[in-house]
Coordinates of C-alpha atoms in Angstrom, one line a residue:
Chain A
M1 CA 37.2 -0.1 -89.3
S2 CA 37.1 -3.8 -89.9
S3 CA 40.2 -5.8 -89.3
E4 CA 42.2 -8.4 -91.2
S5 CA 40.8 -10.9 -88.7
E6 CA 37.4 -10.4 -90.3
V7 CA 38.9 -11.6 -93.6
R8 CA 40.6 -14.5 -91.9
S9 CA 37.4 -15.6 -90.3
R10 CA 36.0 -16.1 -93.8
Y11 CA 38.5 -18.9 -94.2
L12 CA 37.4 -20.4 -90.9
A13 CA 33.7 -20.3 -92.0
L14 CA 34.6 -22.1 -95.2
A15 CA 36.5 -24.8 -93.2
L16 CA 33.7 -25.2 -90.8
D17 CA 31.1 -25.6 -93.6
A18 CA 33.2 -28.1 -95.5
R19 CA 33.5 -30.0 -92.2
K20 CA 29.8 -30.0 -91.8
V21 CA 29.3 -31.9 -95.0
I22 CA 32.3 -34.2 -94.4
D23 CA 31.0 -35.2 -91.0
A24 CA 27.6 -36.1 -92.5
L25 CA 29.3 -38.1 -95.2
I26 CA 31.6 -40.0 -92.8
V27 CA 28.6 -41.4 -90.9
F28 CA 27.0 -42.4 -94.2
V29 CA 30.1 -44.1 -95.5
D30 CA 30.8 -45.8 -92.2
K31 CA 27.3 -46.9 -91.2
G32 CA 25.1 -46.3 -94.2
E33 CA 23.0 -43.9 -92.1
R34 CA 21.5 -40.6 -93.2
Q35 CA 21.6 -38.8 -89.9
G36 CA 19.7 -35.6 -89.0
D37 CA 19.5 -33.1 -91.8
F38 CA 21.7 -35.2 -94.1
D39 CA 19.9 -34.4 -97.4
Q40 CA 19.6 -30.7 -96.6
S41 CA 23.4 -30.5 -95.8
L42 CA 24.2 -32.1 -99.1
Q43 CA 21.7 -29.8 -101.0
D44 CA 23.2 -26.7 -99.3
A45 CA 26.6 -27.7 -100.4
V46 CA 25.5 -28.3 -104.0
T47 CA 23.7 -25.0 -104.1
S48 CA 26.6 -23.1 -102.6
L49 CA 29.2 -24.8 -104.9
Q50 CA 27.0 -24.1 -108.0
A51 CA 26.3 -20.5 -107.0
V52 CA 29.8 -19.5 -108.0
K53 CA 28.9 -20.1 -111.6
E54 CA 25.6 -18.2 -111.5
K55 CA 26.1 -14.4 -111.7
K56 CA 22.6 -13.6 -110.4
E57 CA 23.4 -15.7 -107.4
I58 CA 26.5 -13.7 -106.5
F59 CA 24.2 -10.7 -105.7
S60 CA 21.4 -12.6 -104.1
P61 CA 21.0 -11.7 -100.4
S62 CA 19.5 -15.0 -99.3
R63 CA 21.7 -17.5 -101.2
N64 CA 24.4 -18.2 -98.7
L65 CA 23.4 -21.4 -97.1
L66 CA 27.1 -22.5 -96.8
A67 CA 30.3 -20.5 -97.1
F68 CA 31.7 -22.0 -100.3
S69 CA 30.8 -18.8 -102.2
E70 CA 29.8 -16.0 -99.8
Y71 CA 33.0 -14.0 -100.1
Y72 CA 35.8 -13.6 -102.6
E73 CA 38.3 -15.3 -100.3
Q74 CA 36.1 -18.4 -100.2
V75 CA 35.5 -18.5 -103.9
R76 CA 39.2 -18.1 -104.6
T77 CA 40.1 -20.8 -102.0
V78 CA 37.7 -23.3 -103.6
D79 CA 39.1 -22.3 -107.0
E80 CA 42.7 -22.9 -105.9
A81 CA 42.0 -26.2 -104.0
L82 CA 40.1 -27.9 -106.8
K83 CA 40.2 -28.0 -110.6
P84 CA 36.9 -27.0 -112.2
T85 CA 36.3 -30.7 -113.1
E86 CA 36.8 -31.7 -109.5
R87 CA 34.3 -29.1 -108.4
E88 CA 31.8 -30.5 -110.8
Q89 CA 32.6 -34.0 -109.5
I90 CA 31.7 -33.0 -106.0
V91 CA 28.4 -31.7 -107.1
E92 CA 27.8 -34.8 -109.2
K93 CA 28.7 -37.2 -106.4
L94 CA 26.8 -35.3 -103.7
L95 CA 23.7 -35.4 -106.0
T96 CA 24.1 -39.2 -106.5
V97 CA 24.1 -39.7 -102.8
K98 CA 21.3 -37.2 -102.1
T99 CA 19.0 -38.6 -104.8
Q100 CA 20.0 -42.2 -104.1
S101 CA 20.3 -42.7 -107.8
A102 CA 22.7 -45.6 -107.5
D103 CA 23.1 -48.7 -105.3
L104 CA 24.3 -48.2 -101.7
K105 CA 27.9 -49.3 -102.5
K106 CA 28.2 -46.8 -105.4
Q107 CA 26.7 -44.1 -103.2
Q108 CA 29.2 -44.8 -100.4
D109 CA 32.1 -44.8 -102.9
D110 CA 30.9 -41.5 -104.3
A111 CA 30.5 -40.1 -100.8
F112 CA 34.0 -41.1 -100.0
E113 CA 35.3 -39.4 -103.1
A114 CA 33.4 -36.2 -102.1
I115 CA 34.9 -36.4 -98.6
K116 CA 38.4 -36.4 -100.1
L117 CA 37.7 -33.4 -102.3
L118 CA 35.9 -31.4 -99.5
S119 CA 38.7 -32.3 -97.2
T120 CA 41.1 -30.6 -99.6
I121 CA 39.0 -27.4 -99.4
E122 CA 38.9 -27.6 -95.6
S123 CA 42.7 -28.0 -95.3
R124 CA 43.4 -25.2 -97.7
A125 CA 41.0 -22.9 -95.8
L126 CA 42.6 -23.8 -92.5
Y127 CA 46.0 -23.1 -94.0
Y128 CA 44.9 -19.6 -95.0
Y129 CA 43.2 -19.0 -91.7
R130 CA 46.0 -19.9 -89.3
P131 CA 48.6 -17.5 -88.3
Q132 CA 52.1 -18.7 -89.2
P133 CA 54.8 -18.7 -86.5
Chain B
M1 CA 55.2 -50.2 -90.5
T2 CA 58.4 -50.3 -88.3
S3 CA 58.3 -51.6 -84.8
E4 CA 58.4 -48.1 -83.3
Q5 CA 55.4 -46.8 -85.1
R6 CA 52.1 -46.8 -83.3
P7 CA 49.0 -47.6 -85.3
L8 CA 46.6 -44.7 -86.0
N9 CA 43.8 -45.9 -83.9
E10 CA 41.7 -44.9 -80.9
W11 CA 44.9 -44.4 -78.9
A12 CA 46.1 -41.7 -81.3
L13 CA 42.8 -40.0 -81.2
E14 CA 42.8 -40.0 -77.4
R15 CA 46.2 -38.4 -77.4
D16 CA 45.2 -35.7 -80.0
A17 CA 41.8 -35.0 -78.3
G18 CA 43.7 -34.7 -75.0
A19 CA 46.1 -32.2 -76.5
L20 CA 43.2 -30.1 -77.8
F21 CA 41.4 -30.4 -74.4
S22 CA 44.5 -29.0 -72.8
F23 CA 44.6 -26.1 -75.3
V24 CA 41.0 -25.1 -74.7
D25 CA 41.4 -25.5 -71.0
S26 CA 44.4 -23.1 -71.0
I27 CA 42.4 -20.5 -72.9
C28 CA 39.4 -20.7 -70.6
R29 CA 41.5 -20.5 -67.4
H30 CA 42.4 -17.0 -68.4
C31 CA 38.9 -15.7 -68.6
H32 CA 37.6 -17.6 -65.6
S33 CA 39.0 -15.3 -63.0
A34 CA 38.3 -12.2 -65.2
G35 CA 34.7 -13.1 -65.4
E36 CA 34.4 -13.0 -61.6
S37 CA 36.2 -9.7 -61.2
P38 CA 34.1 -6.6 -60.4
S39 CA 36.4 -4.4 -62.5
Y40 CA 34.8 -5.2 -65.9
L41 CA 31.8 -3.8 -67.7
K42 CA 28.7 -6.0 -67.5
S43 CA 29.0 -6.8 -71.2
S44 CA 32.6 -7.9 -70.8
K45 CA 31.6 -10.2 -68.0
K46 CA 28.9 -11.7 -70.2
F47 CA 31.5 -12.4 -72.8
F48 CA 33.8 -14.2 -70.3
K49 CA 30.9 -16.3 -69.0
Y50 CA 30.1 -17.3 -72.6
I51 CA 33.6 -18.4 -73.3
N52 CA 33.8 -20.4 -70.1
E53 CA 30.6 -22.2 -70.9
L54 CA 31.6 -22.8 -74.5
G55 CA 34.9 -24.2 -73.2
D56 CA 33.1 -26.6 -70.8
A57 CA 30.9 -27.9 -73.7
T58 CA 33.9 -28.3 -76.0
K59 CA 35.9 -30.3 -73.4
E60 CA 32.9 -32.5 -72.7
Y61 CA 32.7 -33.2 -76.4
L62 CA 36.4 -34.0 -76.7
S63 CA 36.1 -36.5 -73.9
T64 CA 33.9 -38.7 -76.0
F65 CA 35.5 -37.9 -79.4
P66 CA 37.9 -41.0 -79.6
S67 CA 35.2 -43.5 -78.7
K68 CA 33.0 -42.3 -81.5
K69 CA 35.5 -42.8 -84.3
P70 CA 34.3 -44.5 -87.5
N71 CA 34.9 -48.2 -88.0
E72 CA 36.3 -47.9 -91.5
P73 CA 40.1 -47.2 -91.4
R74 CA 40.0 -45.2 -94.6
L75 CA 37.8 -42.6 -92.8
Y76 CA 40.2 -42.2 -89.9
Q77 CA 42.2 -39.3 -91.4
Y78 CA 39.0 -37.3 -92.3
Y79 CA 37.5 -37.9 -88.9
R80 CA 40.7 -36.8 -87.2
Q81 CA 40.8 -33.6 -89.1
R82 CA 37.7 -32.4 -87.3
L83 CA 40.0 -31.7 -84.3
E84 CA 42.0 -29.3 -86.4
T85 CA 38.9 -27.4 -87.4
I86 CA 37.7 -27.1 -83.8
R87 CA 41.2 -26.0 -82.8
S88 CA 41.1 -23.3 -85.4
G89 CA 37.8 -22.1 -84.0
W90 CA 39.5 -21.7 -80.6
F91 CA 42.3 -19.8 -82.2
E92 CA 39.7 -17.2 -83.1
I93 CA 38.5 -17.0 -79.5
H94 CA 42.0 -17.1 -78.1
L95 CA 42.7 -13.8 -80.0
L96 CA 40.0 -12.1 -78.0
I97 CA 40.6 -13.3 -74.5
K98 CA 43.6 -11.2 -73.5
S99 CA 42.2 -8.2 -75.4
A100 CA 39.1 -8.4 -73.2
A101 CA 40.9 -9.1 -70.0
D102 CA 43.2 -6.1 -70.5
A103 CA 40.2 -3.8 -70.9
D104 CA 39.0 -3.5 -67.3
T105 CA 37.0 -0.4 -66.3
L106 CA 40.1 1.5 -65.3
N107 CA 41.5 1.1 -68.8
V108 CA 38.6 1.9 -71.0
P109 CA 37.0 5.3 -71.8
Y110 CA 34.0 4.2 -69.8
A111 CA 32.2 7.5 -69.7
L112 CA 32.5 8.1 -73.5
V113 CA 31.4 4.6 -74.4
E114 CA 28.4 5.0 -72.0
A115 CA 27.5 8.3 -73.6
F116 CA 27.6 7.0 -77.1
T117 CA 25.7 3.9 -76.1
R118 CA 23.0 6.0 -74.5
R119 CA 22.5 7.9 -77.7
L120 CA 22.4 4.6 -79.7
N121 CA 19.8 3.3 -77.2
R122 CA 17.5 6.0 -78.5
V123 CA 17.4 4.4 -81.9
Q124 CA 14.6 1.9 -82.4
G125 CA 15.9 -1.7 -82.1
F126 CA 18.9 -0.7 -80.1
E127 CA 17.3 0.2 -76.8
D128 CA 19.1 -2.5 -74.9
T129 CA 22.4 -2.6 -76.8
T130 CA 25.6 -2.6 -74.7
F131 CA 29.3 -2.9 -75.8
A132 CA 32.2 -4.9 -74.5
I133 CA 35.6 -3.2 -75.0
F134 CA 38.8 -4.9 -76.0
H135 CA 42.3 -3.7 -76.0
I136 CA 44.2 -4.3 -79.3
D137 CA 47.9 -3.9 -80.2
E138 CA 47.2 -2.1 -83.5
L139 CA 46.9 1.7 -83.5
N140 CA 43.4 1.5 -84.9
Y141 CA 39.8 0.9 -83.9
W142 CA 37.9 -2.3 -84.7
E143 CA 34.5 -3.6 -84.4
I144 CA 34.9 -7.2 -83.6
P145 CA 32.2 -8.6 -85.7
A146 CA 30.0 -10.3 -83.2
S147 CA 28.0 -12.0 -85.9
E148 CA 31.1 -13.7 -87.3
I149 CA 32.2 -14.9 -83.8
K150 CA 28.6 -16.0 -83.3
Q151 CA 28.6 -17.7 -86.7
T152 CA 31.8 -19.6 -85.9
T153 CA 30.6 -20.7 -82.5
D154 CA 27.2 -21.5 -83.8
K155 CA 28.9 -23.9 -86.2
F156 CA 30.4 -25.7 -83.2
K157 CA 26.8 -26.7 -82.4
R158 CA 27.1 -29.4 -84.9
Y159 CA 29.6 -31.1 -82.7
I160 CA 29.0 -29.7 -79.2
P161 CA 25.8 -30.6 -77.5
D162 CA 24.0 -27.7 -75.8
P163 CA 26.5 -24.9 -76.5
P164 CA 25.7 -21.6 -74.7
Q165 CA 23.9 -18.7 -76.5
F166 CA 26.2 -16.0 -77.7
P167 CA 25.5 -12.9 -75.6
N168 CA 23.7 -10.0 -77.3
V169 CA 26.6 -7.4 -77.0
G170 CA 28.6 -5.4 -79.5
M171 CA 32.4 -5.8 -79.3
I172 CA 34.8 -3.0 -79.9
G173 CA 38.6 -3.0 -80.0
I174 CA 40.5 0.2 -79.1
P175 CA 44.3 0.8 -79.1
Y176 CA 45.5 -0.2 -75.6
S177 CA 47.4 3.1 -75.3
Q178 CA 44.4 5.3 -75.9
S179 CA 42.1 4.5 -73.0
S180 CA 42.3 8.0 -71.5
S181 CA 42.1 9.9 -74.8
L182 CA 38.8 11.6 -75.4
Y183 CA 39.0 12.9 -78.9
L184 CA 40.6 9.9 -80.7
N185 CA 38.2 7.7 -79.0
C186 CA 35.4 9.4 -80.9
L187 CA 36.3 6.8 -83.5
I188 CA 34.5 4.3 -81.3
A189 CA 31.3 5.8 -82.7
H190 CA 32.3 4.4 -86.2
E191 CA 32.7 0.9 -84.7
M192 CA 29.3 1.1 -83.2
G193 CA 28.1 1.8 -86.7
H194 CA 29.4 -1.7 -87.8
Y195 CA 27.1 -3.2 -85.2
V196 CA 24.1 -1.2 -86.5
F197 CA 25.0 -2.1 -90.1
E198 CA 25.0 -5.8 -89.3
K199 CA 21.8 -5.7 -87.1
R200 CA 19.9 -3.6 -89.7
E201 CA 21.0 -6.1 -92.5
V202 CA 22.2 -3.1 -94.5
K203 CA 24.5 -5.2 -96.7
E204 CA 21.6 -7.5 -97.8
K205 CA 19.5 -4.4 -98.6
L206 CA 22.3 -2.9 -100.7
L207 CA 23.1 -6.0 -102.7
P208 CA 20.6 -5.3 -105.6
Y209 CA 22.0 -1.7 -105.8
I210 CA 25.6 -3.1 -105.9
E211 CA 24.7 -5.4 -108.7
A212 CA 22.9 -2.5 -110.6
A213 CA 25.9 -0.1 -110.1
L214 CA 28.4 -2.7 -111.4
E215 CA 26.2 -3.6 -114.3
D216 CA 25.8 0.1 -115.2
V217 CA 29.6 0.7 -115.1
I218 CA 30.7 -2.5 -116.8
G219 CA 27.9 -2.5 -119.3
K220 CA 27.8 -5.2 -121.9
H221 CA 30.9 -6.9 -120.4
F222 CA 29.0 -7.7 -117.2
E223 CA 27.7 -11.0 -118.5
A224 CA 31.1 -12.0 -119.8
A225 CA 33.0 -11.0 -116.6
N226 CA 34.9 -13.7 -114.8
D227 CA 32.9 -15.0 -111.8
V228 CA 35.7 -14.7 -109.3
T229 CA 36.5 -11.2 -110.4
L230 CA 32.8 -10.2 -110.1
Q231 CA 32.7 -11.7 -106.6
W232 CA 35.8 -9.6 -105.8
S233 CA 34.1 -6.5 -107.0
K234 CA 30.9 -7.3 -105.1
D235 CA 32.9 -7.8 -101.9
R236 CA 34.8 -4.6 -102.3
L237 CA 31.6 -2.6 -102.9
A238 CA 29.9 -4.2 -99.9
A239 CA 33.0 -3.5 -97.6
W240 CA 33.4 0.1 -98.8
A241 CA 29.7 0.7 -98.4
E242 CA 29.9 -0.6 -94.8
E243 CA 32.8 1.7 -94.0
L244 CA 31.1 4.7 -95.4
F245 CA 27.8 3.8 -93.6
C246 CA 29.7 3.6 -90.3
D247 CA 31.4 7.0 -90.9
L248 CA 28.1 8.6 -91.6
F249 CA 26.5 6.9 -88.7
A250 CA 29.3 8.3 -86.4
V251 CA 28.8 11.8 -87.8
W252 CA 25.1 11.5 -87.1
L253 CA 25.6 10.1 -83.6
I254 CA 28.3 12.5 -82.3
G255 CA 28.6 15.3 -84.8
P256 CA 31.8 16.8 -86.4
S257 CA 34.1 15.7 -83.6
Y258 CA 34.1 12.3 -85.4
S259 CA 35.5 13.9 -88.6
F260 CA 38.1 15.9 -86.6
A261 CA 39.3 12.7 -84.8
Y262 CA 39.5 10.9 -88.1
I263 CA 41.6 13.7 -89.6
E264 CA 43.9 13.7 -86.6
L265 CA 44.4 9.9 -86.3
F266 CA 45.2 9.6 -90.0
G267 CA 47.3 12.7 -90.3
L268 CA 45.2 14.1 -93.2
T269 CA 46.3 17.7 -92.7
A270 CA 49.2 16.6 -94.9
I271 CA 47.0 17.3 -98.0
L272 CA 47.1 21.1 -97.2
D273 CA 49.4 23.0 -99.5
P274 CA 49.7 26.8 -99.1
T275 CA 51.5 27.1 -102.5
D276 CA 48.5 25.8 -104.4
P277 CA 45.8 28.4 -105.2
S278 CA 43.1 26.0 -103.9
G279 CA 45.0 25.6 -100.6
F280 CA 45.5 21.9 -101.0
S281 CA 47.0 19.4 -103.4
V282 CA 46.3 15.8 -103.9
T283 CA 47.9 14.1 -106.8
T284 CA 46.6 10.9 -108.4
G285 CA 47.9 8.0 -106.4
A286 CA 48.4 9.9 -103.2
G287 CA 47.7 7.9 -100.1
S288 CA 44.6 9.7 -99.1
A289 CA 43.1 9.0 -102.6
I290 CA 43.7 5.3 -102.5
F291 CA 41.0 2.7 -102.0
S292 CA 42.2 -0.4 -100.1
A293 CA 40.5 -3.8 -100.1
E294 CA 38.3 -2.9 -97.1
H295 CA 38.2 0.9 -97.0
P296 CA 37.3 3.7 -99.4
A297 CA 39.8 6.5 -99.9
D298 CA 40.1 8.9 -96.9
L299 CA 39.3 11.9 -99.1
L300 CA 36.1 10.3 -100.4
R301 CA 35.1 9.5 -96.9
L302 CA 35.7 13.1 -95.7
K303 CA 33.8 14.4 -98.7
Q304 CA 30.8 12.4 -97.6
H305 CA 31.2 13.6 -94.0
V306 CA 30.9 17.2 -95.3
S307 CA 27.8 16.3 -97.3
L308 CA 26.1 14.8 -94.2
L309 CA 27.2 17.7 -91.9
Q310 CA 25.6 20.0 -94.4
E311 CA 22.4 18.0 -94.6
L312 CA 22.2 17.8 -90.8
G313 CA 22.7 21.5 -90.3
W314 CA 26.1 21.2 -88.6
W315 CA 28.2 22.7 -91.5
G316 CA 27.5 26.3 -90.6
E317 CA 29.0 25.7 -87.1
V318 CA 31.9 23.7 -88.4
D319 CA 32.7 26.4 -91.1
E320 CA 33.2 29.0 -88.3
I321 CA 35.8 27.0 -86.5
K322 CA 39.2 28.5 -87.1
S323 CA 41.3 25.4 -87.6
H324 CA 43.3 23.8 -90.5
Y325 CA 41.2 20.7 -89.8
V326 CA 38.3 22.5 -91.2
N327 CA 40.4 23.4 -94.3
V328 CA 40.9 19.6 -94.8
L329 CA 37.2 19.1 -94.8
R330 CA 36.6 22.0 -97.2
S331 CA 39.3 20.7 -99.5
S332 CA 38.0 17.1 -99.5
A333 CA 34.6 18.5 -100.6
K334 CA 36.3 20.0 -103.7
V335 CA 38.3 16.9 -104.6
N336 CA 37.8 15.7 -108.2
Q337 CA 36.6 12.1 -108.2
D338 CA 39.0 11.1 -111.0
I339 CA 41.9 11.0 -108.6
F340 CA 40.7 7.9 -106.8
E341 CA 42.6 4.7 -107.4
Y342 CA 42.6 1.1 -106.1
R343 CA 45.8 0.1 -104.2
H344 CA 46.6 -2.7 -106.8
K345 CA 45.9 -1.1 -110.1
E346 CA 46.5 -4.4 -111.9
M347 CA 43.4 -6.0 -110.3
P348 CA 40.8 -6.6 -113.1
L349 CA 37.8 -4.3 -112.7
A350 CA 39.5 -2.2 -110.0
S351 CA 38.7 1.1 -111.7
E352 CA 35.2 0.0 -112.7
T353 CA 34.5 -1.0 -109.1
I354 CA 35.5 2.4 -107.8
H355 CA 33.2 4.0 -110.4
A356 CA 30.4 1.7 -109.3
F357 CA 31.0 2.7 -105.7
L358 CA 30.6 6.4 -106.5
R359 CA 27.1 5.5 -107.9
L360 CA 26.3 3.5 -104.8
V361 CA 27.1 6.3 -102.3
P362 CA 23.5 7.9 -102.4
Q363 CA 22.0 4.5 -101.5
V364 CA 24.3 4.3 -98.4
S365 CA 23.0 7.6 -97.3
I366 CA 19.4 6.5 -97.7
R367 CA 20.1 3.3 -95.7
L368 CA 21.6 5.4 -92.9
A369 CA 18.7 7.8 -92.7
D370 CA 16.4 4.7 -92.5
S371 CA 18.5 3.2 -89.7
M372 CA 18.5 6.3 -87.5
K373 CA 14.8 6.2 -86.6
G374 CA 13.7 6.3 -83.0
P375 CA 10.3 5.5 -81.5
G376 CA 7.5 6.8 -83.7
G377 CA 9.7 7.0 -86.7
R378 CA 11.4 10.2 -85.6
K379 CA 15.0 10.4 -86.6
L380 CA 17.6 10.6 -83.8
D381 CA 18.2 14.3 -83.1
T382 CA 21.7 15.4 -84.0
G383 CA 22.5 17.4 -80.8
L384 CA 23.1 20.5 -82.8
A385 CA 20.6 22.7 -81.0
S386 CA 22.3 22.1 -77.6
Y387 CA 25.7 22.7 -79.1
V388 CA 24.6 26.0 -80.6
K389 CA 23.2 27.1 -77.3
F390 CA 26.1 26.1 -75.1
S391 CA 29.2 26.0 -77.2
A392 CA 30.5 29.5 -76.4
C393 CA 29.7 29.1 -72.7
I394 CA 31.5 25.7 -72.5
G395 CA 34.5 27.3 -74.2
Q396 CA 34.6 30.0 -71.5
Y397 CA 34.6 27.4 -68.7
L398 CA 37.4 25.4 -70.4
E399 CA 39.4 28.6 -70.8
R400 CA 39.4 28.9 -67.0
A401 CA 40.1 25.1 -66.7
V402 CA 36.7 24.5 -65.1
V403 CA 34.7 21.3 -65.7
P404 CA 31.7 22.4 -67.8
S405 CA 29.1 20.0 -66.4
T406 CA 26.9 22.7 -65.0
V407 CA 27.1 26.1 -66.8
F408 CA 25.4 29.3 -66.0
Q409 CA 23.6 31.0 -68.8
E410 CA 20.5 33.2 -69.2
D411 CA 20.2 33.4 -65.4
E412 CA 19.8 29.6 -65.1
H413 CA 22.0 26.6 -64.4
W414 CA 22.2 24.1 -67.2
Y415 CA 23.6 20.7 -67.8
P416 CA 24.7 20.6 -71.4
D417 CA 24.4 17.2 -73.1
D418 CA 27.3 14.9 -74.2
V419 CA 27.2 16.0 -77.9
A420 CA 27.4 19.6 -76.9
I421 CA 30.3 19.0 -74.4
L422 CA 32.2 16.9 -76.8
N423 CA 31.9 19.1 -79.9
A424 CA 32.3 22.4 -78.0
S425 CA 35.4 21.1 -76.2
M426 CA 36.8 19.8 -79.5
K427 CA 36.2 23.3 -81.0
F428 CA 38.1 24.8 -78.0
Y429 CA 40.9 22.3 -78.5
L430 CA 41.2 23.1 -82.2
E431 CA 41.1 26.9 -82.0
S432 CA 41.5 28.2 -78.4
L433 CA 43.9 26.0 -76.5
E434 CA 46.4 29.0 -76.5
T435 CA 43.9 31.1 -74.5
L436 CA 44.0 28.6 -71.8
M437 CA 47.8 28.3 -71.9
D438 CA 48.1 32.1 -71.8
G439 CA 46.5 32.2 -68.5
I440 CA 49.0 29.8 -66.9
K441 CA 52.4 31.0 -65.9
G442 CA 55.4 29.5 -67.6
Q443 CA 53.5 27.7 -70.3
K444 CA 55.2 28.0 -73.8
K445 CA 52.9 27.5 -76.8
F446 CA 55.9 26.6 -79.0
L447 CA 56.7 23.5 -76.8
A448 CA 54.9 20.4 -77.9
G449 CA 55.2 19.0 -74.4
H450 CA 53.5 22.0 -72.9
R451 CA 50.7 21.9 -75.4
S452 CA 50.3 18.1 -74.9
R453 CA 49.8 18.7 -71.1
W454 CA 46.9 21.1 -71.8
I455 CA 45.4 19.0 -74.5
K456 CA 45.2 16.2 -71.9
R457 CA 43.7 18.6 -69.4
V458 CA 41.0 19.8 -71.7
E459 CA 40.2 16.2 -72.5
A460 CA 40.0 15.4 -68.8
L461 CA 37.7 18.4 -68.1
A462 CA 35.4 17.5 -71.0
G463 CA 35.5 13.8 -70.1
K464 CA 34.5 14.6 -66.5
A465 CA 31.6 16.7 -67.7
I466 CA 30.4 13.9 -69.9
E467 CA 30.6 11.5 -67.0
D468 CA 28.8 14.0 -64.7
Y469 CA 26.0 14.5 -67.3
Q470 CA 25.0 10.9 -66.8
L471 CA 24.3 11.6 -63.1
L472 CA 22.9 15.2 -63.5
A473 CA 20.5 14.2 -66.2
G474 CA 18.8 12.0 -63.6
E475 CA 18.3 14.9 -61.1
T476 CA 14.8 15.2 -59.7
G477 CA 13.2 18.3 -61.1
A478 CA 15.7 18.9 -63.9
V479 CA 13.9 20.1 -67.0
R480 CA 14.9 18.6 -70.4
I481 CA 15.3 21.1 -73.2
D482 CA 16.8 20.0 -76.6
G483 CA 18.8 17.1 -75.0
S484 CA 20.3 19.3 -72.3
F485 CA 18.8 19.9 -68.9
K486 CA 17.9 23.0 -66.9
R487 CA 18.9 22.4 -63.3
A488 CA 16.1 21.9 -60.8
D489 CA 15.2 24.9 -58.7
L490 CA 17.2 24.0 -55.6
R491 CA 16.0 27.0 -53.6
S492 CA 13.7 26.5 -50.6
P493 CA 10.1 27.6 -51.3
E494 CA 10.5 30.5 -48.9
S495 CA 13.6 31.9 -50.7
A496 CA 12.0 31.3 -54.1
D497 CA 9.2 33.6 -53.1
L498 CA 11.5 36.5 -52.3

């Protein structure tokens, strides 16, 4: 019999995955560096955020690169934390950074906006995860 | 900024990192001494060692965290939040430490866990599996999903250089009060099923069938269905399928004693109703007919137990046991599927999701059969043959309060295997406890306290026999027959000739 903690850990997985992308973007905004698997992290986030809208993706066994859309609790948290337009904004801004389709200043501004939105998801997920005293 | 305020700079990060360091350190201190103690199972020690190493790596990382802060002040807040995410990860670990530390070898059903593990070790891919046991406050059994803990700690790798590898052990939580119980602890077999479900990637294999089942039930509305709702339905189906898989796995691993333990723990004899011609009554919306977010309805689960017991050949034996627990099983097999409901009826697609699950059930059985293969593709034997051979004899030993580890039958001494001992003693407990009490002066069958004493005694006798089997099965010269062993001929060659 699985426990409630299993459900709670889905929120933690979401927070950790949002954090992964935030950390990569912080270095980019601060130093202009694309460290390690920067592009892949961004692409994984884009894929996972877009997956919510694709029915076929919901049932795909291999789709879950990041935990924005693996479980209902995660989808609902993203849904609550961000308006649909904000979700689209993250995807758009991450793609601008990933494809380098603007000058560096614009990319860094977009990255900073994406950090703010992803941080909202992270905070909300941590809120649901933590036991309240 | 007032004169009292400190700027949010490296100093503040040093302070916050120090606080988290202290938090991690306090958690690790608890399992440091436990990891050294000889009174833990090897798998628990591995777990403690892992936590200690992860703690050291985290503390090392926290020592350098402030000095690596970004230069841009607007990023400060977002960098700082990383500490909170790491802290939350340690919340998860914190929950497990005391549960593991409380479960030393004197306080876990060691022999039973070993017996179940040995059977699992005969399944291909699980030859080296071991389990760490945790004590939990809830009166329930859990499999602590090793993959999710691993997933969490793996994600720490992004911050922590060279984190340790998560040990390859299953983790099972049992109620702290039930360490000496034999029968209720049969539910541990279900928790082992979760480990198998995860390792065999059964969920991934079921996803196409989950989609097909939902599409069949929802029909033309599938494409128009709300994404979040569809995700909810998918998660429910996956969770229900996992629970059912684990039930069926447990029935296969240890036989009908799992079903009886399930009926007992959840008080399912309450469905029996002598005033109803069928012998039972379950109205729509009754607790045993309700699906929760993570579990299918009890009666649907029992119905599937019966199907598998029939398929494996156990049912003929179960059907002969004179107990109202068997009536519960018979009744569940007759339950009309229309009575099942989801706990929150207002949830969109709740009813459709249950209908989709009913379509999915055969796929779960197929995945189970596929998962129970041993070397050479042969499926794990059920233990039925040994039970049939020794059940009556084991019952006679228990009736005289004798440990049935070595029984005398057909002019030979035999060591019945764990499955035979467990199920035969469960049968004795269900239908013949009175015969044992009748032989003891002053024991009153109508007193629950007296009964309880003899239930514990039967559990102790059977538990000892299961423990003995581990040793006896290794006897030089013992001959294996259907899982049980015929004792080695211990007579001297001279006397054997006489």
